[in-house]
mmCIF file of C-alpha atoms in Angstrom:
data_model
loop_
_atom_site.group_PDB
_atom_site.id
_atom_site.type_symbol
_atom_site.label_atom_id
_atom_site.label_comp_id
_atom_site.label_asym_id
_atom_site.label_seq_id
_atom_site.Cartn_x
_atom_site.Cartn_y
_atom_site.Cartn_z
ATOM 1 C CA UNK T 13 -111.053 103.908 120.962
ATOM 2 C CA UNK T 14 -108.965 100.750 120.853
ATOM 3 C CA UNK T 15 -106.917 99.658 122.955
ATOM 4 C CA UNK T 16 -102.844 99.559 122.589
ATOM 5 C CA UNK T 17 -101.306 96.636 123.318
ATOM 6 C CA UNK T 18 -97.221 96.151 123.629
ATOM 7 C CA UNK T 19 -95.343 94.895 122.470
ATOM 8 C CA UNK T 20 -96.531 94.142 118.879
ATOM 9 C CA UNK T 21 -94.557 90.441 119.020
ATOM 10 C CA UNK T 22 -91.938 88.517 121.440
ATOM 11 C CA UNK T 23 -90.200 85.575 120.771
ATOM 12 C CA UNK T 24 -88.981 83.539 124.118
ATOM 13 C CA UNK T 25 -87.203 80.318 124.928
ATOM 14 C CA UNK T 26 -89.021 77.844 126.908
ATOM 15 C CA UNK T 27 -89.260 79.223 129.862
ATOM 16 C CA UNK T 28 -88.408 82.876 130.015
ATOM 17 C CA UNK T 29 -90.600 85.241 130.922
ATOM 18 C CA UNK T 30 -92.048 88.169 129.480
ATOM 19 C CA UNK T 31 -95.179 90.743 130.031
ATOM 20 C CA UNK T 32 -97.771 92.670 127.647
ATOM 21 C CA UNK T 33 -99.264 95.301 128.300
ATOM 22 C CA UNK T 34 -102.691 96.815 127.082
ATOM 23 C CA UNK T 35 -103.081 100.600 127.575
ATOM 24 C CA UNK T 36 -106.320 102.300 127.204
ATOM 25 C CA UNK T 37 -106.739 106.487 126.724
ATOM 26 C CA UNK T 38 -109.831 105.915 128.871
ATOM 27 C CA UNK T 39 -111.392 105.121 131.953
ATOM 28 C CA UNK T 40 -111.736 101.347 132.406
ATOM 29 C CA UNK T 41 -113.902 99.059 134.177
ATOM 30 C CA UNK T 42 -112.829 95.518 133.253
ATOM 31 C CA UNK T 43 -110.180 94.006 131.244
ATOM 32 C CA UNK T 44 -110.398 90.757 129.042
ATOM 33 C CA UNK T 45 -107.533 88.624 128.350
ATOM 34 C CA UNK T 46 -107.695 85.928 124.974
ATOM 35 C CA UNK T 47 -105.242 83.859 123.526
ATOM 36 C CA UNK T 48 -105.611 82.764 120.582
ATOM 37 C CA UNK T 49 -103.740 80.093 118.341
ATOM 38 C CA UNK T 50 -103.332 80.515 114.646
ATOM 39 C CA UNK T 51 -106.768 79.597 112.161
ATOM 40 C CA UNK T 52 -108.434 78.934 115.737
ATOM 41 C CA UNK T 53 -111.364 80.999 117.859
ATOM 42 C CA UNK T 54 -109.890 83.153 120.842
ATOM 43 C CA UNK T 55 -109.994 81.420 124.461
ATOM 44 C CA UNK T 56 -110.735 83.079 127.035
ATOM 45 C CA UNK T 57 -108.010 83.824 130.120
ATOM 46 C CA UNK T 58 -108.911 85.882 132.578
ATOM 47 C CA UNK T 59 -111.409 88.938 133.751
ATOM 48 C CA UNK T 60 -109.923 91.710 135.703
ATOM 49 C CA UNK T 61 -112.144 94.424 137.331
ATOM 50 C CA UNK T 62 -111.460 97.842 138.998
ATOM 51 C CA UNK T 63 -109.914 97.321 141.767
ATOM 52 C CA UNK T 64 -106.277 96.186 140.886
ATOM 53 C CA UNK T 65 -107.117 92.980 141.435
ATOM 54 C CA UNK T 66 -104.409 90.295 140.084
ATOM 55 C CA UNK T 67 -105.340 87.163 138.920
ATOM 56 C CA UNK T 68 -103.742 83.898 137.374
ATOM 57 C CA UNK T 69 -104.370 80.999 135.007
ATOM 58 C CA UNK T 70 -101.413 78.264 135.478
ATOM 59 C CA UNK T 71 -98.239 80.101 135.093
ATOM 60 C CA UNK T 72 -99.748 83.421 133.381
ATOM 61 C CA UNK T 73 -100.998 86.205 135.583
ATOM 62 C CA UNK T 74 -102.225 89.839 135.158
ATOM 63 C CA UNK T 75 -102.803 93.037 137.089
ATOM 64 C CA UNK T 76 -105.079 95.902 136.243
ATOM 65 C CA UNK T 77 -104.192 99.484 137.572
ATOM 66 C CA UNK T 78 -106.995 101.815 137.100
ATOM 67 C CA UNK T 79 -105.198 105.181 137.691
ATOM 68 C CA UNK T 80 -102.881 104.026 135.070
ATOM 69 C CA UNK T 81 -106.062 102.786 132.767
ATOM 70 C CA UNK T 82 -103.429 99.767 131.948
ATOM 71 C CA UNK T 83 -103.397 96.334 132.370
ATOM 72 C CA UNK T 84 -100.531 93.850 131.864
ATOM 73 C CA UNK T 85 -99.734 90.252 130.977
ATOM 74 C CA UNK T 86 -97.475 88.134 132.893
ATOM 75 C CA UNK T 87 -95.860 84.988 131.209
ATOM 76 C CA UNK T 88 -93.861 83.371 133.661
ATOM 77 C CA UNK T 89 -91.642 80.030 132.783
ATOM 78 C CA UNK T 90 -93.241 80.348 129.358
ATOM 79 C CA UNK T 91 -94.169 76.561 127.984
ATOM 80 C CA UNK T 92 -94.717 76.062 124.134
ATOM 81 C CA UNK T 93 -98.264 76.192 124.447
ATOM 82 C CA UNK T 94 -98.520 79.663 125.735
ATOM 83 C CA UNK T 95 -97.456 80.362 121.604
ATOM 84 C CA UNK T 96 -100.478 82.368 120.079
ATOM 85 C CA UNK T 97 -101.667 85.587 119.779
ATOM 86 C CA UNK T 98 -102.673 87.540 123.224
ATOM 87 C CA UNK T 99 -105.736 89.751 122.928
ATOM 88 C CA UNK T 100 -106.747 92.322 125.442
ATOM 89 C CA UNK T 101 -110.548 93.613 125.250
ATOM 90 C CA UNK T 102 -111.295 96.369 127.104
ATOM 91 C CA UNK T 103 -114.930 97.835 128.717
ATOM 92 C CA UNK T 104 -115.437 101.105 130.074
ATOM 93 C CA UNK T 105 -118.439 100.244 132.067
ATOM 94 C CA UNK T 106 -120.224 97.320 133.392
ATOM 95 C CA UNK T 107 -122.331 95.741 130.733
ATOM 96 C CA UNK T 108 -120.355 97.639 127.655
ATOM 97 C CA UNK T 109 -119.169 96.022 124.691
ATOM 98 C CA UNK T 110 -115.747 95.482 124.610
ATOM 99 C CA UNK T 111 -112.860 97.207 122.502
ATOM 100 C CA UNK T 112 -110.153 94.771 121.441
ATOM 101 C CA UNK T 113 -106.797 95.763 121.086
ATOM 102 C CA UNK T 114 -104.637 94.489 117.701
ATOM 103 C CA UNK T 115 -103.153 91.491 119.548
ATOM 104 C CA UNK T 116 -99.215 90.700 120.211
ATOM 105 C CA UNK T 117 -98.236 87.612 118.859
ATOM 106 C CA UNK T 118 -95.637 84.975 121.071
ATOM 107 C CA UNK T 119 -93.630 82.591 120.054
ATOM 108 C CA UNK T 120 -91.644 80.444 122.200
ATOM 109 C CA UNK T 121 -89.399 78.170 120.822
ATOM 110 C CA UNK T 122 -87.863 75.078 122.603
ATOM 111 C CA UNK H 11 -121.880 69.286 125.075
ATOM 112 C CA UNK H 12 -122.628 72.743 125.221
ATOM 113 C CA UNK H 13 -120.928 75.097 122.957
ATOM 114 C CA UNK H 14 -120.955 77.905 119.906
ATOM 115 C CA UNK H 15 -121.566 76.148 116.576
ATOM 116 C CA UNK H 16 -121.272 78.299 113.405
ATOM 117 C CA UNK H 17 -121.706 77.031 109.969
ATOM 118 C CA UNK H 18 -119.979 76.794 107.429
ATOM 119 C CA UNK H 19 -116.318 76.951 108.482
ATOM 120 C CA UNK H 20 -115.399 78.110 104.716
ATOM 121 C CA UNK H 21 -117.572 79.738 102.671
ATOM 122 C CA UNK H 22 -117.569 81.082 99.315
ATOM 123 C CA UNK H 23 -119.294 83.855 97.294
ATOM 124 C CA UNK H 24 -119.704 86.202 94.176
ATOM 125 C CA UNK H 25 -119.173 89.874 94.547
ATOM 126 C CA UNK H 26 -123.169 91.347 95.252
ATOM 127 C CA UNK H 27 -124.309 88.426 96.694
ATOM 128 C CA UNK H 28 -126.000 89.051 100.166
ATOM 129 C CA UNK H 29 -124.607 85.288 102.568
ATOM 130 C CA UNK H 30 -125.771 84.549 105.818
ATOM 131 C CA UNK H 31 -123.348 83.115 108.323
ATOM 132 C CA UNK H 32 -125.346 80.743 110.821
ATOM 133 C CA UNK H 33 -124.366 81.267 114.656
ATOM 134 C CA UNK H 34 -126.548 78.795 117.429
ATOM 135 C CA UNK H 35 -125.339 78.516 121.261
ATOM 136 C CA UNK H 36 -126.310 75.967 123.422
ATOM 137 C CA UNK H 37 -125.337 77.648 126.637
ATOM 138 C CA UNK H 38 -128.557 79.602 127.585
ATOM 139 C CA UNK H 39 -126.156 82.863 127.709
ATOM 140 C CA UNK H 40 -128.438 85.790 127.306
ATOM 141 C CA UNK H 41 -125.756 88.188 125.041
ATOM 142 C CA UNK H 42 -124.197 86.757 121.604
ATOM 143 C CA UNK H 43 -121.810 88.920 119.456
ATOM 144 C CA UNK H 44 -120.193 89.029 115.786
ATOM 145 C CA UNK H 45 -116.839 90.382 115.419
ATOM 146 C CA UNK H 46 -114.835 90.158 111.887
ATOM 147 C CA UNK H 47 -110.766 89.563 111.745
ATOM 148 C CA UNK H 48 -108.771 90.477 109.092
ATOM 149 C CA UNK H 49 -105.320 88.897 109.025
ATOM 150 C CA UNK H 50 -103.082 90.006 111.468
ATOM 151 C CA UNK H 51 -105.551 92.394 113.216
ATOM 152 C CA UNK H 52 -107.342 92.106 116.472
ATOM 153 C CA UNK H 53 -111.051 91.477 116.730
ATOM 154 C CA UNK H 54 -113.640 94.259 115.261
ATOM 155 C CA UNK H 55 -117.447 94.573 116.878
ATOM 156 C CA UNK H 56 -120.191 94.160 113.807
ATOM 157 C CA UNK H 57 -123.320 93.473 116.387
ATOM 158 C CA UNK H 58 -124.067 92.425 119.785
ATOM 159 C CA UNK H 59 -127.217 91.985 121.289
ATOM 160 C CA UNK H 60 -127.856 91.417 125.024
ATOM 161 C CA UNK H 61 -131.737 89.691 125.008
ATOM 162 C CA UNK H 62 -133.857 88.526 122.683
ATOM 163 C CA UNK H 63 -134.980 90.468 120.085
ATOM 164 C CA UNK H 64 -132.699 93.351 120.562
ATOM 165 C CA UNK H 65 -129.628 93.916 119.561
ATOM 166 C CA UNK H 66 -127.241 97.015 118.701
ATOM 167 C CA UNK H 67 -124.473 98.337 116.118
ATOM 168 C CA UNK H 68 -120.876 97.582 117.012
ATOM 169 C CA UNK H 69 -117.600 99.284 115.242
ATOM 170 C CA UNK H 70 -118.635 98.474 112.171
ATOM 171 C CA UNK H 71 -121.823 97.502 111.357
ATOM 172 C CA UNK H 72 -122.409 99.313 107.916
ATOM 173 C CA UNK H 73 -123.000 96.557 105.431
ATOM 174 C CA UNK H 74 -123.879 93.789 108.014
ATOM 175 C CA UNK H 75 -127.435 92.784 109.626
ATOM 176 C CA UNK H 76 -128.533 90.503 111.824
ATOM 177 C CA UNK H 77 -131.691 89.517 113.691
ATOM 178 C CA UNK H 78 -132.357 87.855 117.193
ATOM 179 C CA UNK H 79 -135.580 86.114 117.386
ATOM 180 C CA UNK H 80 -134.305 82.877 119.670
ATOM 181 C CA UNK H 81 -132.213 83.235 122.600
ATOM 182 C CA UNK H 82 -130.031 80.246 120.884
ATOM 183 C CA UNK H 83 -129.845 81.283 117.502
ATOM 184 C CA UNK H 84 -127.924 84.890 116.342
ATOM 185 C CA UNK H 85 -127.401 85.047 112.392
ATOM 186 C CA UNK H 86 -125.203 87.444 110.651
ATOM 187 C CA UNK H 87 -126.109 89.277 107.192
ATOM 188 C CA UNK H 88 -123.470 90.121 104.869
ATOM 189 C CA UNK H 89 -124.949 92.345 102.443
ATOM 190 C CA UNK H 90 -123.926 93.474 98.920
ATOM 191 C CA UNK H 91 -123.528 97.039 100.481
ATOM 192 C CA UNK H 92 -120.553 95.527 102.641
ATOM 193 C CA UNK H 93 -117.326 96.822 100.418
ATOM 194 C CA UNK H 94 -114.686 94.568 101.617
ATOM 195 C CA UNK H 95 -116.561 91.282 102.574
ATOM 196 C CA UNK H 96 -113.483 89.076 102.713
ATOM 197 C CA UNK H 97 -112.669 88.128 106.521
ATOM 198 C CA UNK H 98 -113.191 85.767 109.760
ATOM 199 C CA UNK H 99 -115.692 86.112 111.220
ATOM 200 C CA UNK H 100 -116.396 85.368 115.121
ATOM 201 C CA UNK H 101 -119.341 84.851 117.248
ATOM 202 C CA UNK H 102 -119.408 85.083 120.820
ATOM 203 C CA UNK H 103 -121.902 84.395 123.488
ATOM 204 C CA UNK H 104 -121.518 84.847 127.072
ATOM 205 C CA UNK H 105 -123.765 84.871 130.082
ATOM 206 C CA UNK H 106 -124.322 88.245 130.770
ATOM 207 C CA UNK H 107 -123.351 91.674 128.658
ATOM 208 C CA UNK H 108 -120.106 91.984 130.781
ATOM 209 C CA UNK H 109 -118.476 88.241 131.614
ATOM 210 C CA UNK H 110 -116.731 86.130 129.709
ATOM 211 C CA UNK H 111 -117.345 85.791 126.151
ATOM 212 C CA UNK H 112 -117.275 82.037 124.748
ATOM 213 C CA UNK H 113 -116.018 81.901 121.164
ATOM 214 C CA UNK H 114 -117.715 79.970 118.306
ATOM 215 C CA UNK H 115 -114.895 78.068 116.089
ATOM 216 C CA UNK H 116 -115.281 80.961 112.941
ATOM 217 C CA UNK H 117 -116.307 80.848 109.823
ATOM 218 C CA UNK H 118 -113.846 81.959 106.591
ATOM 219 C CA UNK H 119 -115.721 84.143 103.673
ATOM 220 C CA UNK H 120 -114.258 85.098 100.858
ATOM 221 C CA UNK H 121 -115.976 86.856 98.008
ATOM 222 C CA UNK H 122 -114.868 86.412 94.572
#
């Protein structure tokens, strides 16, 4: 089952801050995180495993809590690059495919 | 420079036409994966396949075939039986079945 991201879109100044979140009806292993800008492939951001481990990439971070089954998105002083749409994929055990969720699409204007 | 390269970026076709969408990685990752996007939605799972000469149904893989004979090399089969052909499509490779996944630049079909 796919995963729900929120919100579905957020437009910020340059930056503000804001967080997504990616919520999953089942158990999860590892979380993806993509960004991806408009008629271009999806880059990868970040893994995050079971274990509520946070991680960061520049100014964007993201924590994983496993009793929730959630994960979240942290934009912090967001910069006009960070504009694209934010994927999460989502595994439910080592070595499964992932389940993408339907994206939520920033904007951050100057 | 290693990479994903998939050919063509746009690519056009009659209705009942099968088209084969060309994926090659020169990473030496062991898994490669197709996923179609439709516009505005996230990313859909067609086929993955984790070694050579394997490879198993994603989300949606009525319509679609592929085959994995090279570890660099992991083509995609739109058939005529595939209803609503029109989309992006995505492949992915990454080094193992559960790590990152590296994203070829997408090719654009639309069938007429």
């Amino acid at each position: 089952q796919q995963p729900v991201q929120s919100p579905q879109a957020v437009i910020l100044r340059e930056g503000e801050d804001a967080v997504i979140n990616c919520s999953s009806s089942k158990a999860l292993y590892s979380v993806h995180w993509y960004r991806q800008k408009h008629g271009e492939a999806p880059v990868f951001l970040m893994i995050l495993l079971k274990g509520g481990e946070q991680k960061g990439h520049e100014k964007i971070s993201a924590s994983f809590n496993e009793k929730k089954q959630q994960s979240s998105l942290y934009l912090t002083a967001s910069q006009l690059s960070y504009s694209g749409t934010y994927f999460c994929g989502t595994a439910a055990a080592a070595g499964n495919k992932l389940t993408f969720g339907g994206g939520t699409r920033v904007l951050v204007k100057p | 420079d290693g990479g994903i390269t998939q050919s063509p970026k746009y690519l056009f076709r009659k209705e009942g036409q099968n088209v084969t969408l060309s994926c090659e990685q020169n990473l030496n990752h062991d898994a490669m994966y197709w996923y179609r996007q439709d516009p505005g939605q996230g990313l859909r799972l067609i086929y993955y396949s984790q070694i050579v000469n394997d490879f198993q149904k994603g989300d949606i893989a009525e319509g679609y075939s592929v085959s994995r004979e090279k570890k660099e090399s992991f083509p995609l089969t739109v058939t005529s039986a595939q209803k609503n052909p029109t989309a992006f499509y995505l492949c992915a490779s990454s080094v193992t079945g559960y790590s990152e996944q590296f994203f070829g630049p997408g090719t654009r079909l639309t069938v007429l």
